[in-house]
XYZ file of N, CA and C in Angstrom:
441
model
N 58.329 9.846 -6.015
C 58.835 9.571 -4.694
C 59.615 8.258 -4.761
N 61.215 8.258 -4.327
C 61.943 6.923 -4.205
C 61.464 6.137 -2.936
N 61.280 4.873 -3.301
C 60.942 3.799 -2.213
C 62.561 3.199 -2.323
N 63.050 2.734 -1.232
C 64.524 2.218 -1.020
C 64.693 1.962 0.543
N 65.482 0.412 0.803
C 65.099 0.081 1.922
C 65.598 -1.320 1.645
N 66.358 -1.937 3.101
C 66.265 -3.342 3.182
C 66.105 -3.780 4.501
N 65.746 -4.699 5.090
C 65.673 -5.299 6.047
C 65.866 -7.095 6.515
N 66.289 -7.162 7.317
C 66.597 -8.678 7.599
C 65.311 -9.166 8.511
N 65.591 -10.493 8.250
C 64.480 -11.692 8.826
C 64.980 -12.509 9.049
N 64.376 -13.353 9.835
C 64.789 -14.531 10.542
C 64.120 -15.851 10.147
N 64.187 -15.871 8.786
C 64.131 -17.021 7.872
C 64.912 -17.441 6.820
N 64.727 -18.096 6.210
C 65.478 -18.716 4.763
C 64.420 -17.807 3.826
N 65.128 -17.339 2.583
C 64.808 -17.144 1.208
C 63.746 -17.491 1.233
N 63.319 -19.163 1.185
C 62.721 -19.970 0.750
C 61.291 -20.116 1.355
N 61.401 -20.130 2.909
C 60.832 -19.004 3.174
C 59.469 -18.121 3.492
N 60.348 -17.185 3.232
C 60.472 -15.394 3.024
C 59.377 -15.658 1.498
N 59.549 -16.113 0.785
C 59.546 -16.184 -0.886
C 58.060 -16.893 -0.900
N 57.835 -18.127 0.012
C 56.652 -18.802 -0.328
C 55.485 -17.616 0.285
N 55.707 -16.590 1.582
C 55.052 -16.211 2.170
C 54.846 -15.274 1.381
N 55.734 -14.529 0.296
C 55.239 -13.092 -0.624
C 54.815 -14.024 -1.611
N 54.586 -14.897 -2.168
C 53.732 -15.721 -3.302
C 52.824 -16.264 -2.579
N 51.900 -16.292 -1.537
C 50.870 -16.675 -1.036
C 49.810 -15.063 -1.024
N 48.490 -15.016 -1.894
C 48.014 -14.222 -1.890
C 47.317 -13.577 -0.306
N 46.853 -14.641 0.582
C 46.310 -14.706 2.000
C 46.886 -13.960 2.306
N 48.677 -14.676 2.849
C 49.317 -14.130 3.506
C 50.060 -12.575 3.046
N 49.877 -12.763 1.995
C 50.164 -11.085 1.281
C 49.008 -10.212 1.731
N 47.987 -10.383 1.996
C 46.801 -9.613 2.434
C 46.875 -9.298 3.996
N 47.339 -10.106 4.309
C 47.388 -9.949 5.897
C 48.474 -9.410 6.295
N 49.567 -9.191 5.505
C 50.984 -8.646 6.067
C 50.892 -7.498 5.511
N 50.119 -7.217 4.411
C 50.361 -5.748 3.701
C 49.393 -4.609 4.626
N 50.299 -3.689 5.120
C 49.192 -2.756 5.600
C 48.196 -2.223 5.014
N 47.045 -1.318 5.300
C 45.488 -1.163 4.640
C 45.176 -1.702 3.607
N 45.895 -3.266 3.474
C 45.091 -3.968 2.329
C 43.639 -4.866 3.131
N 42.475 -4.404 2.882
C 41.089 -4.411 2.910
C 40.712 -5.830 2.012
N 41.153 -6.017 0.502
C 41.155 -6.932 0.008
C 42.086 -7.296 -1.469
N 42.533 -8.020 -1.564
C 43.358 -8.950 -2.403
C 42.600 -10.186 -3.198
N 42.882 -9.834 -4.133
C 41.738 -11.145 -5.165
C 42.845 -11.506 -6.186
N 43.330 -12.616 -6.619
C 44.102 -12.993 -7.776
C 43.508 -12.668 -8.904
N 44.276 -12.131 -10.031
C 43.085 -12.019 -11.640
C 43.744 -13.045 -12.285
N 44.899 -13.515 -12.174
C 46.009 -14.172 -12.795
C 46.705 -14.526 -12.113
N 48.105 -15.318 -12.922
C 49.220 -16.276 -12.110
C 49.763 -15.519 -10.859
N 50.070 -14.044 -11.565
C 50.779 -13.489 -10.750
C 50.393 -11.486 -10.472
N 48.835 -11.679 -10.891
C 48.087 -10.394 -11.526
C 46.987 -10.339 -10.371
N 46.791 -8.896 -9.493
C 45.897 -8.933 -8.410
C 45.009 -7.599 -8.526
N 43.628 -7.847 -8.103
C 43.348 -6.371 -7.758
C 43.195 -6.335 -6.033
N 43.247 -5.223 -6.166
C 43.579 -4.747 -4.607
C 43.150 -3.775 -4.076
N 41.969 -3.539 -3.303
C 41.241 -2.438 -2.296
C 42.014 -2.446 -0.856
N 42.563 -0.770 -0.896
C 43.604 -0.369 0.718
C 43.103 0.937 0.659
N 42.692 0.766 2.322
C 42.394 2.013 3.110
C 43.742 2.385 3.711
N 44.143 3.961 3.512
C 45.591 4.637 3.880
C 45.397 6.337 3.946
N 45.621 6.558 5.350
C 45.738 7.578 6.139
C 46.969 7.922 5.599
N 47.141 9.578 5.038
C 48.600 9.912 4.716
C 47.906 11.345 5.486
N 48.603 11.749 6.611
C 48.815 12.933 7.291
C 47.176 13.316 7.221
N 46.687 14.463 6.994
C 45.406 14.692 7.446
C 43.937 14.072 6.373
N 44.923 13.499 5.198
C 44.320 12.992 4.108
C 44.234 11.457 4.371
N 42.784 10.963 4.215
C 42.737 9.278 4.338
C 41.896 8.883 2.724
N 42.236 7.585 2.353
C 41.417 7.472 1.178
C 41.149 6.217 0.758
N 40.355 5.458 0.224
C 40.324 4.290 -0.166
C 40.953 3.994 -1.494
N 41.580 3.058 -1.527
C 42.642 3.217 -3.237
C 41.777 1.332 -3.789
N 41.462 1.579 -5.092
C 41.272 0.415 -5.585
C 42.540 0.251 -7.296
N 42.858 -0.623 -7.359
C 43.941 -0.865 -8.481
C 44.172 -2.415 -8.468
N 45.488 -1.841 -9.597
C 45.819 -3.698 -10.093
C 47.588 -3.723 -9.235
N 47.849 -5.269 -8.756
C 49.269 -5.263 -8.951
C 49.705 -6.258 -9.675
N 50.888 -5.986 -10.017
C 51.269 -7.489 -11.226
C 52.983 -7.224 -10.477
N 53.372 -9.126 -10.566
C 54.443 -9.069 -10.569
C 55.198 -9.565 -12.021
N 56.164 -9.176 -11.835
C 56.878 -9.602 -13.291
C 58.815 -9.619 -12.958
N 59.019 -10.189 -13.891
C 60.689 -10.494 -13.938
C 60.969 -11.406 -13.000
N 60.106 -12.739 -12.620
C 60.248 -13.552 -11.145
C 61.185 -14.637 -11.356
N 62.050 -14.013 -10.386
C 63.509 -15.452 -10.347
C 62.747 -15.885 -9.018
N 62.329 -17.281 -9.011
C 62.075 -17.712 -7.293
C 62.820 -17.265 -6.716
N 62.981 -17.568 -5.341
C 63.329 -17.279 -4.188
C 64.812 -16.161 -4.645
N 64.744 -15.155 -5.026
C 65.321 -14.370 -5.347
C 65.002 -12.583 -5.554
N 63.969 -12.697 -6.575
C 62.680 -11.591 -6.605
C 61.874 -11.524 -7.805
N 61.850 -10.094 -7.785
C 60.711 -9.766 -8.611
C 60.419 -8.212 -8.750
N 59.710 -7.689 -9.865
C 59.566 -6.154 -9.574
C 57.839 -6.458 -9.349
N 57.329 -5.641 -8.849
C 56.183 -4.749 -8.625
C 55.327 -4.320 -9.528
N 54.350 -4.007 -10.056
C 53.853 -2.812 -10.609
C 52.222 -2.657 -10.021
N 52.276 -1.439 -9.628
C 51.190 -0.830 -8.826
C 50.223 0.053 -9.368
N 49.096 0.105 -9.805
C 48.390 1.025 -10.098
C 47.182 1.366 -8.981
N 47.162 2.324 -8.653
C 46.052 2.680 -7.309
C 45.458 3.513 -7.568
N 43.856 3.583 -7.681
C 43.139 5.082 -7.941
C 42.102 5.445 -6.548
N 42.185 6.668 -6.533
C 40.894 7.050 -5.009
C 40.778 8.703 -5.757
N 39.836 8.818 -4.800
C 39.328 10.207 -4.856
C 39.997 10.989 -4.623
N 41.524 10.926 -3.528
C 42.523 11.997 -3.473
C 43.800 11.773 -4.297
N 43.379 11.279 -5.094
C 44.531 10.923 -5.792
C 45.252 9.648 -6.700
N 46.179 9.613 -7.325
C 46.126 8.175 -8.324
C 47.721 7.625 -7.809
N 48.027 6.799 -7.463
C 49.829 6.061 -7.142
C 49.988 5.174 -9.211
N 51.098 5.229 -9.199
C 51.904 4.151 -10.370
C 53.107 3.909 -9.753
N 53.064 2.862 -9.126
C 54.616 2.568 -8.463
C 55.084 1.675 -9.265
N 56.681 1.577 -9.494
C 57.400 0.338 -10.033
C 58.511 0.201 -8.515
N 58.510 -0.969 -7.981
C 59.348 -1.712 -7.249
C 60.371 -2.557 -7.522
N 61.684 -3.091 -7.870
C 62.232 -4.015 -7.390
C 62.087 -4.672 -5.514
N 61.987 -5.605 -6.140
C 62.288 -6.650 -4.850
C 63.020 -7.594 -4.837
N 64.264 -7.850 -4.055
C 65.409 -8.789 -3.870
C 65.836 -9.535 -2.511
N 65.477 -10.643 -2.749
C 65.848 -11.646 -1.833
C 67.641 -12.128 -1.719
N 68.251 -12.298 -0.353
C 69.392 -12.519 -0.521
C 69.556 -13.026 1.009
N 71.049 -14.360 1.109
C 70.876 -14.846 2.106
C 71.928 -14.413 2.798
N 72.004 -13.275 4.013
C 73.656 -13.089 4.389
C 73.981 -14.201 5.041
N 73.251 -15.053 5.401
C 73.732 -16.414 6.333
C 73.346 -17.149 6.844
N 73.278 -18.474 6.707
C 71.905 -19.132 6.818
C 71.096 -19.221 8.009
N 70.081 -19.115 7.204
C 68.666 -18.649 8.171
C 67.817 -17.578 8.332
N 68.479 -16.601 7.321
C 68.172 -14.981 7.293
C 68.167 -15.216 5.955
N 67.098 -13.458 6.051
C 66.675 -13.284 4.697
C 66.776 -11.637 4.335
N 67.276 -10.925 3.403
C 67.736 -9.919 3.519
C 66.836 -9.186 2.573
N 65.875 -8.440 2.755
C 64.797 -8.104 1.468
C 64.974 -6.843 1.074
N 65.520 -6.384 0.057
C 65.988 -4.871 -0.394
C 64.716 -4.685 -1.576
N 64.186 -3.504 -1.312
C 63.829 -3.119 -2.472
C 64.327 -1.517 -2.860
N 63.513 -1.376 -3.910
C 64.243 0.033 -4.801
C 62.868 0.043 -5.845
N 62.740 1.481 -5.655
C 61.611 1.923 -6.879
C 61.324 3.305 -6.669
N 60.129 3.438 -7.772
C 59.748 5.221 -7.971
C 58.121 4.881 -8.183
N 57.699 5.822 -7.211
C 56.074 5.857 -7.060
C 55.843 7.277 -7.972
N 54.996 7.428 -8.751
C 54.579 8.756 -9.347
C 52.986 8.596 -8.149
N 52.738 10.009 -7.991
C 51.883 10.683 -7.441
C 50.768 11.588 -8.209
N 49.435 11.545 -8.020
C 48.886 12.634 -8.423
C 47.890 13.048 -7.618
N 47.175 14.011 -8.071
C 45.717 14.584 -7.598
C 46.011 15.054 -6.134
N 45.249 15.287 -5.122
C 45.702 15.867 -3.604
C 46.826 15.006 -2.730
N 47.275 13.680 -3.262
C 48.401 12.461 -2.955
C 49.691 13.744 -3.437
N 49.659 14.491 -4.780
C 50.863 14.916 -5.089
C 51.029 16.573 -4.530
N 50.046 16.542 -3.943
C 50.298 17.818 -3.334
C 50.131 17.915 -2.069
N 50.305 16.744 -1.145
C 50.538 17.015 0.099
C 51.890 17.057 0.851
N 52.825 16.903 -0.223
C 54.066 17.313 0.210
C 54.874 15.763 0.663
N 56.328 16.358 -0.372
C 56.867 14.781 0.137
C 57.413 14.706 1.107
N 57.964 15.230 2.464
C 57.853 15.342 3.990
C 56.925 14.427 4.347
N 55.450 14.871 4.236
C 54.472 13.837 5.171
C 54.592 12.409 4.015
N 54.854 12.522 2.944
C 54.699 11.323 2.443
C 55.837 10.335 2.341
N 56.977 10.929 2.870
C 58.177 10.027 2.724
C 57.596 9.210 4.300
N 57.248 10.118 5.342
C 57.116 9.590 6.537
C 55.814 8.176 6.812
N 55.213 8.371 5.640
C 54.091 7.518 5.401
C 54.142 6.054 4.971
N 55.033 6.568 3.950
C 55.622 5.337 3.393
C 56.681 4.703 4.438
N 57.436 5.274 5.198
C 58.247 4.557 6.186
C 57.600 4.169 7.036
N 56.300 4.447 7.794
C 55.376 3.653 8.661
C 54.747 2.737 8.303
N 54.687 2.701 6.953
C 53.816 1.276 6.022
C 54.943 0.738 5.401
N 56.122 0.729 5.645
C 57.445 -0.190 5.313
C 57.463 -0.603 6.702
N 57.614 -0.382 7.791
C 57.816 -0.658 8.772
C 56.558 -1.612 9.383
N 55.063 -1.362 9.293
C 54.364 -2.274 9.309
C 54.581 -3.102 8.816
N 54.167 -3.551 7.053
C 55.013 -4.468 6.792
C 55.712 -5.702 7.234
N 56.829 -4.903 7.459
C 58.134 -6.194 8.230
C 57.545 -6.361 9.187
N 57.545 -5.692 10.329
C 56.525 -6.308 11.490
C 55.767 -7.385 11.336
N 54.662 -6.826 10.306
C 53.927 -7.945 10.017
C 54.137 -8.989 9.607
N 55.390 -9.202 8.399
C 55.814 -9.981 8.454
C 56.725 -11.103 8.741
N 57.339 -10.351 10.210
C 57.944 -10.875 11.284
C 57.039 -11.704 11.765
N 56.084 -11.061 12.306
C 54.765 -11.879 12.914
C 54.630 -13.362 12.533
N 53.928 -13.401 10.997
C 53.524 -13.942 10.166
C 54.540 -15.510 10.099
N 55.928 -15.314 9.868
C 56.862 -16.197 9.868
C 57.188 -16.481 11.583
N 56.809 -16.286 12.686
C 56.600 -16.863 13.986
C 55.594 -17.754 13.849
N 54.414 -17.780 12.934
C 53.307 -17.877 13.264
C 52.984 -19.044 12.062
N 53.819 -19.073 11.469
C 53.583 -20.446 10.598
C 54.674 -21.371 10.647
């Protein structure tokens, strides 16, 4: 499944950038993340509860970032396992300023799917992932009002 998508904010890079390198605030902006623990510099495990259409499941895994230009980006890598199923996502993430004061966050990637996750059809799951992209920014609209 392609993840692809950008959205603007109403901050600087700089930022945008300290708030996705703060593990807290990564826990609190990421939807059904339950819990976030650092293993490393830039290495996490991560328990999220996520409702996809009539299927809900608890996912425990690792994320790691890697390729990190500060305030610029970084890719992703996701491993998630539950009882309905296993995620391996790779993400890019790119920071960019159309003008100062804004922050323009594009990403791009490919989630592999398995177990009852790959057979519930990518219809309900494209729509899933766009409600938990869309939380997200919200949230982290919020988040940058709020600090």
């Amino acid at each position: 499944m392609e993840l692809t998508g950008t959205h603007t904010v109403d901050a600087g890079p700089d930022k945008v950038w300290s708030l996705l390198m703060n593990t807290e605030a990564l826990a609190r902006i990421t939807p059904g993340i339950s819990r976030l623990e650092a293993t490393g510099e830039k290495t996490f495990k991560a328990i999220s509860n996520v409702k996809i259409g009539p299927v809900s499941g608890s996912f425990a895994g690792d994320l790691e970032m890697v390729d990190i230009i500060p305030n610029k980006g970084f890719r992703l890598m996701v491993t998630q396992n539950s009882k309905i199923g296993n995620v391996a996502a790779e993400v890019g993430i790119k920071l960019s300023e159309p003008e100062p004061g804004k922050t323009e966050i594009s990403f791009d990637g490919l989630a592999k799917l398995s177990g009852l996750l790959a057979r519930t059809g990518n219809r309900v799951l494209s729509g899933v992932a766009s409600t938990l992209t869309k939380q997200f920014f919200q949230a982290l609209e919020a988040e940058i009002k709020n600090s």
